[in-house]
Amino acid sequence: MKRLFFLLLICASSLVSGGEVVELTDATFEHQTQASSGGTTGSWFVLFSAKGCKHCAIMEDGFKLLAEEEELAEKGIVIAKVDTPSNRKTSVRFEIKGTPTLIYLHRGKLHRYRGKRTKDAMKEFLVGHSGEGGKPIPVPPTFIMELFLIGKAVWTEFYRSLAGKNGTAGIAVIFLTVMTFAVFTLLLCILVMPSTKSKQKES
């Protein structure tokens, strides 16, 4: 019975990936991976990338070759990627702070890959992974939680910029934050001042 289940799992993962990198979006992520439901669609090695990201482009060919590895398919491991800028909900859910970022969803746990981004290094990690450690996979965030996580991410980037860890991009973040605050303050003054003057006239 266990052998039959294992074979079905391999077939399912093969149908999902087909030797290609699976494109995941906010709309399809949970349905395909069943990450928080504890479903049986295999293990998922997911790359969060972005267009214009040089490091993402460098590792792209190796990542595509990883999806063609039969040994990974036999283990029920699906290779997938998410375009971070256009899928903010999923990116916020997994607290993606930069690209490229690689996560491994395995046996109901979230593992963050921090090794070399070569095909051989990633394959070695996946084949030899014991399943130990990791953190619980976060559930899809509610609207309130999503706002909180976005705020947290913005604050983190602002703090890193103030600390000088983001270079030129950090200066842009600080500038945009200051300008946003200034515009918000100006709009608040425009909305509040007329009502205050009208009350003074009435009194």
mmCIF file of C-alpha atoms in Angstrom:
data_model
loop_
_atom_site.group_PDB
_atom_site.id
_atom_site.type_symbol
_atom_site.label_atom_id
_atom_site.label_comp_id
_atom_site.label_asym_id
_atom_site.label_seq_id
_atom_site.Cartn_x
_atom_site.Cartn_y
_atom_site.Cartn_z
ATOM 1 C CA MET A 1 0.000 0.000 0.000
ATOM 2 C CA LYS A 2 2.810 2.407 0.910
ATOM 3 C CA ARG A 3 4.620 1.542 -2.324
ATOM 4 C CA LEU A 4 1.486 2.306 -4.342
ATOM 5 C CA PHE A 5 1.074 5.648 -2.562
ATOM 6 C CA PHE A 6 4.718 6.513 -3.273
ATOM 7 C CA LEU A 7 4.306 5.685 -6.970
ATOM 8 C CA LEU A 8 1.174 7.834 -7.186
ATOM 9 C CA LEU A 9 3.068 10.692 -5.561
ATOM 10 C CA ILE A 10 5.848 10.421 -8.136
ATOM 11 C CA CYS A 11 3.333 10.388 -10.991
ATOM 12 C CA ALA A 12 1.544 13.440 -9.591
ATOM 13 C CA SER A 13 4.735 15.444 -9.251
ATOM 14 C CA SER A 14 5.829 14.435 -12.755
ATOM 15 C CA LEU A 15 2.526 15.649 -14.187
ATOM 16 C CA VAL A 16 2.906 18.944 -12.349
ATOM 17 C CA SER A 17 6.456 19.722 -13.455
ATOM 18 C CA GLY A 18 6.938 17.732 -16.683
ATOM 19 C CA GLY A 19 10.680 18.466 -16.554
ATOM 20 C CA GLU A 20 10.047 22.208 -16.596
ATOM 21 C CA VAL A 21 10.102 24.964 -14.000
ATOM 22 C CA VAL A 22 6.549 25.487 -12.759
ATOM 23 C CA GLU A 23 5.393 29.112 -12.727
ATOM 24 C CA LEU A 24 3.491 29.903 -9.535
ATOM 25 C CA THR A 25 1.367 32.981 -8.838
ATOM 26 C CA ASP A 26 -0.697 34.351 -5.964
ATOM 27 C CA ALA A 27 -3.715 32.683 -7.542
ATOM 28 C CA THR A 28 -2.141 29.246 -8.041
ATOM 29 C CA PHE A 29 0.441 28.873 -5.272
ATOM 30 C CA GLU A 30 -1.694 27.310 -2.560
ATOM 31 C CA HIS A 31 -3.808 25.274 -4.984
ATOM 32 C CA GLN A 32 -0.790 23.651 -6.626
ATOM 33 C CA THR A 33 1.532 23.243 -3.651
ATOM 34 C CA GLN A 34 -1.134 22.656 -0.965
ATOM 35 C CA ALA A 35 1.541 24.057 1.316
ATOM 36 C CA SER A 36 -0.598 24.889 4.345
ATOM 37 C CA SER A 37 -3.195 22.144 3.894
ATOM 38 C CA GLY A 38 -0.754 19.254 4.276
ATOM 39 C CA GLY A 39 -1.699 17.851 0.872
ATOM 40 C CA THR A 40 0.356 15.346 -1.090
ATOM 41 C CA THR A 41 1.616 17.181 -4.183
ATOM 42 C CA GLY A 42 5.244 16.402 -3.339
ATOM 43 C CA SER A 43 8.013 18.669 -2.103
ATOM 44 C CA TRP A 44 8.542 22.077 -3.705
ATOM 45 C CA PHE A 45 11.815 23.922 -4.298
ATOM 46 C CA VAL A 46 10.743 27.468 -5.093
ATOM 47 C CA LEU A 47 12.777 30.358 -6.468
ATOM 48 C CA PHE A 48 11.565 33.901 -5.803
ATOM 49 C CA SER A 49 13.045 35.992 -8.601
ATOM 50 C CA ALA A 50 12.539 39.296 -10.395
ATOM 51 C CA LYS A 51 13.094 40.649 -13.883
ATOM 52 C CA GLY A 52 16.209 42.775 -13.997
ATOM 53 C CA CYS A 53 17.804 40.856 -11.116
ATOM 54 C CA LYS A 54 21.352 40.027 -12.295
ATOM 55 C CA HIS A 55 21.888 37.222 -9.792
ATOM 56 C CA CYS A 56 18.561 35.657 -10.851
ATOM 57 C CA ALA A 57 19.654 35.733 -14.505
ATOM 58 C CA ILE A 58 23.008 34.121 -13.673
ATOM 59 C CA MET A 59 21.388 31.104 -11.984
ATOM 60 C CA GLU A 60 18.452 30.753 -14.411
ATOM 61 C CA ASP A 61 20.037 28.154 -16.741
ATOM 62 C CA GLY A 62 21.156 25.966 -13.844
ATOM 63 C CA PHE A 63 17.719 26.187 -12.262
ATOM 64 C CA LYS A 64 16.058 25.051 -15.509
ATOM 65 C CA LEU A 65 18.438 22.080 -15.726
ATOM 66 C CA LEU A 66 17.552 21.213 -12.138
ATOM 67 C CA ALA A 67 13.931 20.744 -13.204
ATOM 68 C CA GLU A 68 15.030 18.134 -15.747
ATOM 69 C CA GLU A 69 16.751 15.933 -13.165
ATOM 70 C CA GLU A 70 14.988 12.551 -13.110
ATOM 71 C CA GLU A 71 16.337 11.764 -9.656
ATOM 72 C CA LEU A 72 14.464 14.738 -8.210
ATOM 73 C CA ALA A 73 11.276 13.795 -10.057
ATOM 74 C CA GLU A 74 11.524 10.270 -8.634
ATOM 75 C CA LYS A 75 11.667 11.773 -5.147
ATOM 76 C CA GLY A 76 8.554 13.841 -5.848
ATOM 77 C CA ILE A 77 10.428 17.157 -5.829
ATOM 78 C CA VAL A 78 8.930 19.906 -8.001
ATOM 79 C CA ILE A 79 11.031 22.847 -9.175
ATOM 80 C CA ALA A 80 9.109 26.118 -9.335
ATOM 81 C CA LYS A 81 9.494 29.864 -9.316
ATOM 82 C CA VAL A 82 7.549 32.980 -8.390
ATOM 83 C CA ASP A 83 7.906 36.431 -9.930
ATOM 84 C CA THR A 84 8.239 38.446 -6.729
ATOM 85 C CA PRO A 85 7.115 41.940 -7.857
ATOM 86 C CA SER A 86 3.872 40.713 -9.464
ATOM 87 C CA ASN A 87 2.994 38.260 -6.675
ATOM 88 C CA ARG A 88 3.279 40.342 -3.530
ATOM 89 C CA LYS A 89 0.855 38.294 -1.459
ATOM 90 C CA THR A 90 2.946 35.133 -1.723
ATOM 91 C CA SER A 91 6.192 37.078 -1.332
ATOM 92 C CA VAL A 92 4.914 38.752 1.829
ATOM 93 C CA ARG A 93 3.609 35.431 3.131
ATOM 94 C CA PHE A 94 7.100 33.912 3.020
ATOM 95 C CA GLU A 95 8.806 37.161 4.090
ATOM 96 C CA ILE A 96 10.892 37.453 0.929
ATOM 97 C CA LYS A 97 13.277 40.358 1.478
ATOM 98 C CA GLY A 98 15.330 40.131 -1.696
ATOM 99 C CA THR A 99 15.914 38.183 -4.900
ATOM 100 C CA PRO A 100 16.928 35.549 -5.622
ATOM 101 C CA THR A 101 15.545 33.702 -2.588
ATOM 102 C CA LEU A 102 15.094 29.926 -2.499
ATOM 103 C CA ILE A 103 12.765 28.038 -0.169
ATOM 104 C CA TYR A 104 12.089 24.326 0.158
ATOM 105 C CA LEU A 105 8.642 23.120 1.228
ATOM 106 C CA HIS A 106 9.155 19.590 2.514
ATOM 107 C CA ARG A 107 7.111 17.393 4.852
ATOM 108 C CA GLY A 108 5.015 20.299 6.069
ATOM 109 C CA LYS A 109 8.024 22.476 6.934
ATOM 110 C CA LEU A 110 9.640 25.541 5.409
ATOM 111 C CA HIS A 111 13.393 25.385 4.815
ATOM 112 C CA ARG A 112 15.411 28.325 3.482
ATOM 113 C CA TYR A 113 18.226 27.437 1.098
ATOM 114 C CA ARG A 114 21.390 29.446 1.728
ATOM 115 C CA GLY A 115 23.924 27.416 -0.242
ATOM 116 C CA LYS A 116 25.565 28.005 -3.607
ATOM 117 C CA ARG A 117 23.200 28.702 -6.488
ATOM 118 C CA THR A 118 24.693 26.154 -8.848
ATOM 119 C CA LYS A 119 22.733 23.192 -10.208
ATOM 120 C CA ASP A 120 24.980 20.625 -8.535
ATOM 121 C CA ALA A 121 24.902 22.360 -5.130
ATOM 122 C CA MET A 122 21.118 22.712 -5.171
ATOM 123 C CA LYS A 123 20.645 19.105 -6.295
ATOM 124 C CA GLU A 124 22.952 17.863 -3.521
ATOM 125 C CA PHE A 125 20.903 19.811 -0.985
ATOM 126 C CA LEU A 126 17.601 18.386 -2.234
ATOM 127 C CA VAL A 127 18.746 14.781 -2.579
ATOM 128 C CA GLY A 128 20.491 14.690 0.775
ATOM 129 C CA HIS A 129 17.947 16.667 2.785
ATOM 130 C CA SER A 130 16.927 14.764 5.911
ATOM 131 C CA GLY A 131 13.739 16.717 6.500
ATOM 132 C CA GLU A 132 14.884 17.727 9.971
ATOM 133 C CA GLY A 133 14.572 21.283 11.238
ATOM 134 C CA GLY A 134 12.697 23.911 9.329
ATOM 135 C CA LYS A 135 9.788 26.067 10.424
ATOM 136 C CA PRO A 136 6.026 25.618 10.088
ATOM 137 C CA ILE A 137 4.774 26.732 6.679
ATOM 138 C CA PRO A 138 2.911 30.042 7.114
ATOM 139 C CA VAL A 139 -0.753 30.020 6.159
ATOM 140 C CA PRO A 140 -2.026 32.437 3.484
ATOM 141 C CA PRO A 141 -2.281 35.815 5.262
ATOM 142 C CA THR A 142 -5.553 37.584 5.963
ATOM 143 C CA PHE A 143 -5.948 41.150 4.699
ATOM 144 C CA ILE A 144 -4.969 42.615 8.088
ATOM 145 C CA MET A 145 -1.983 40.280 8.418
ATOM 146 C CA GLU A 146 -0.922 41.127 4.877
ATOM 147 C CA LEU A 147 -0.905 44.850 5.726
ATOM 148 C CA PHE A 148 1.126 44.112 8.862
ATOM 149 C CA LEU A 149 3.689 42.046 6.940
ATOM 150 C CA ILE A 150 3.975 44.693 4.217
ATOM 151 C CA GLY A 151 4.548 47.336 6.889
ATOM 152 C CA LYS A 152 7.177 45.139 8.501
ATOM 153 C CA ALA A 153 8.937 44.644 5.163
ATOM 154 C CA VAL A 154 8.892 48.388 4.438
ATOM 155 C CA TRP A 155 10.288 49.180 7.896
ATOM 156 C CA THR A 156 13.039 46.569 7.456
ATOM 157 C CA GLU A 157 14.096 48.070 4.123
ATOM 158 C CA PHE A 158 13.988 51.595 5.594
ATOM 159 C CA TYR A 159 16.118 50.508 8.567
ATOM 160 C CA ARG A 160 18.639 48.794 6.264
ATOM 161 C CA SER A 161 18.774 51.937 4.146
ATOM 162 C CA LEU A 162 19.454 54.127 7.165
ATOM 163 C CA ALA A 163 22.230 51.720 8.156
ATOM 164 C CA GLY A 164 23.748 52.119 4.687
ATOM 165 C CA LYS A 165 23.291 48.456 3.722
ATOM 166 C CA ASN A 166 21.313 49.079 0.533
ATOM 167 C CA GLY A 167 23.700 51.425 -1.292
ATOM 168 C CA THR A 168 22.160 53.733 -3.911
ATOM 169 C CA ALA A 169 18.848 51.879 -3.713
ATOM 170 C CA GLY A 170 18.797 52.621 0.016
ATOM 171 C CA ILE A 171 19.107 56.355 -0.616
ATOM 172 C CA ALA A 172 16.146 56.109 -2.997
ATOM 173 C CA VAL A 173 14.110 54.270 -0.335
ATOM 174 C CA ILE A 174 14.852 56.965 2.254
ATOM 175 C CA PHE A 175 13.990 59.737 -0.233
ATOM 176 C CA LEU A 176 10.700 58.112 -1.251
ATOM 177 C CA THR A 177 9.749 57.467 2.375
ATOM 178 C CA VAL A 178 10.413 61.101 3.350
ATOM 179 C CA MET A 179 8.497 62.385 0.314
ATOM 180 C CA THR A 180 5.543 60.071 1.058
ATOM 181 C CA PHE A 181 5.437 61.268 4.665
ATOM 182 C CA ALA A 182 5.625 64.910 3.526
ATOM 183 C CA VAL A 183 2.776 64.478 1.022
ATOM 184 C CA PHE A 184 0.658 62.642 3.614
ATOM 185 C CA THR A 185 1.261 65.432 6.153
ATOM 186 C CA LEU A 186 0.373 68.111 3.579
ATOM 187 C CA LEU A 187 -2.866 66.349 2.625
ATOM 188 C CA LEU A 188 -3.750 65.964 6.279
ATOM 189 C CA CYS A 189 -3.223 69.676 6.876
ATOM 190 C CA ILE A 190 -5.343 70.590 3.841
ATOM 191 C CA LEU A 191 -8.194 68.386 5.058
ATOM 192 C CA VAL A 192 -8.035 69.351 8.726
ATOM 193 C CA MET A 193 -7.386 73.115 8.551
ATOM 194 C CA PRO A 194 -10.632 74.113 6.735
ATOM 195 C CA SER A 195 -12.767 72.209 9.246
ATOM 196 C CA THR A 196 -10.869 73.846 12.131
ATOM 197 C CA LYS A 197 -11.401 77.355 10.686
ATOM 198 C CA SER A 198 -15.097 76.722 10.143
ATOM 199 C CA LYS A 199 -15.513 75.635 13.768
ATOM 200 C CA GLN A 200 -13.709 78.794 14.962
ATOM 201 C CA LYS A 201 -16.081 80.977 12.904
ATOM 202 C CA GLU A 202 -19.127 79.215 14.297
ATOM 203 C CA SER A 203 -17.922 79.779 17.855
#
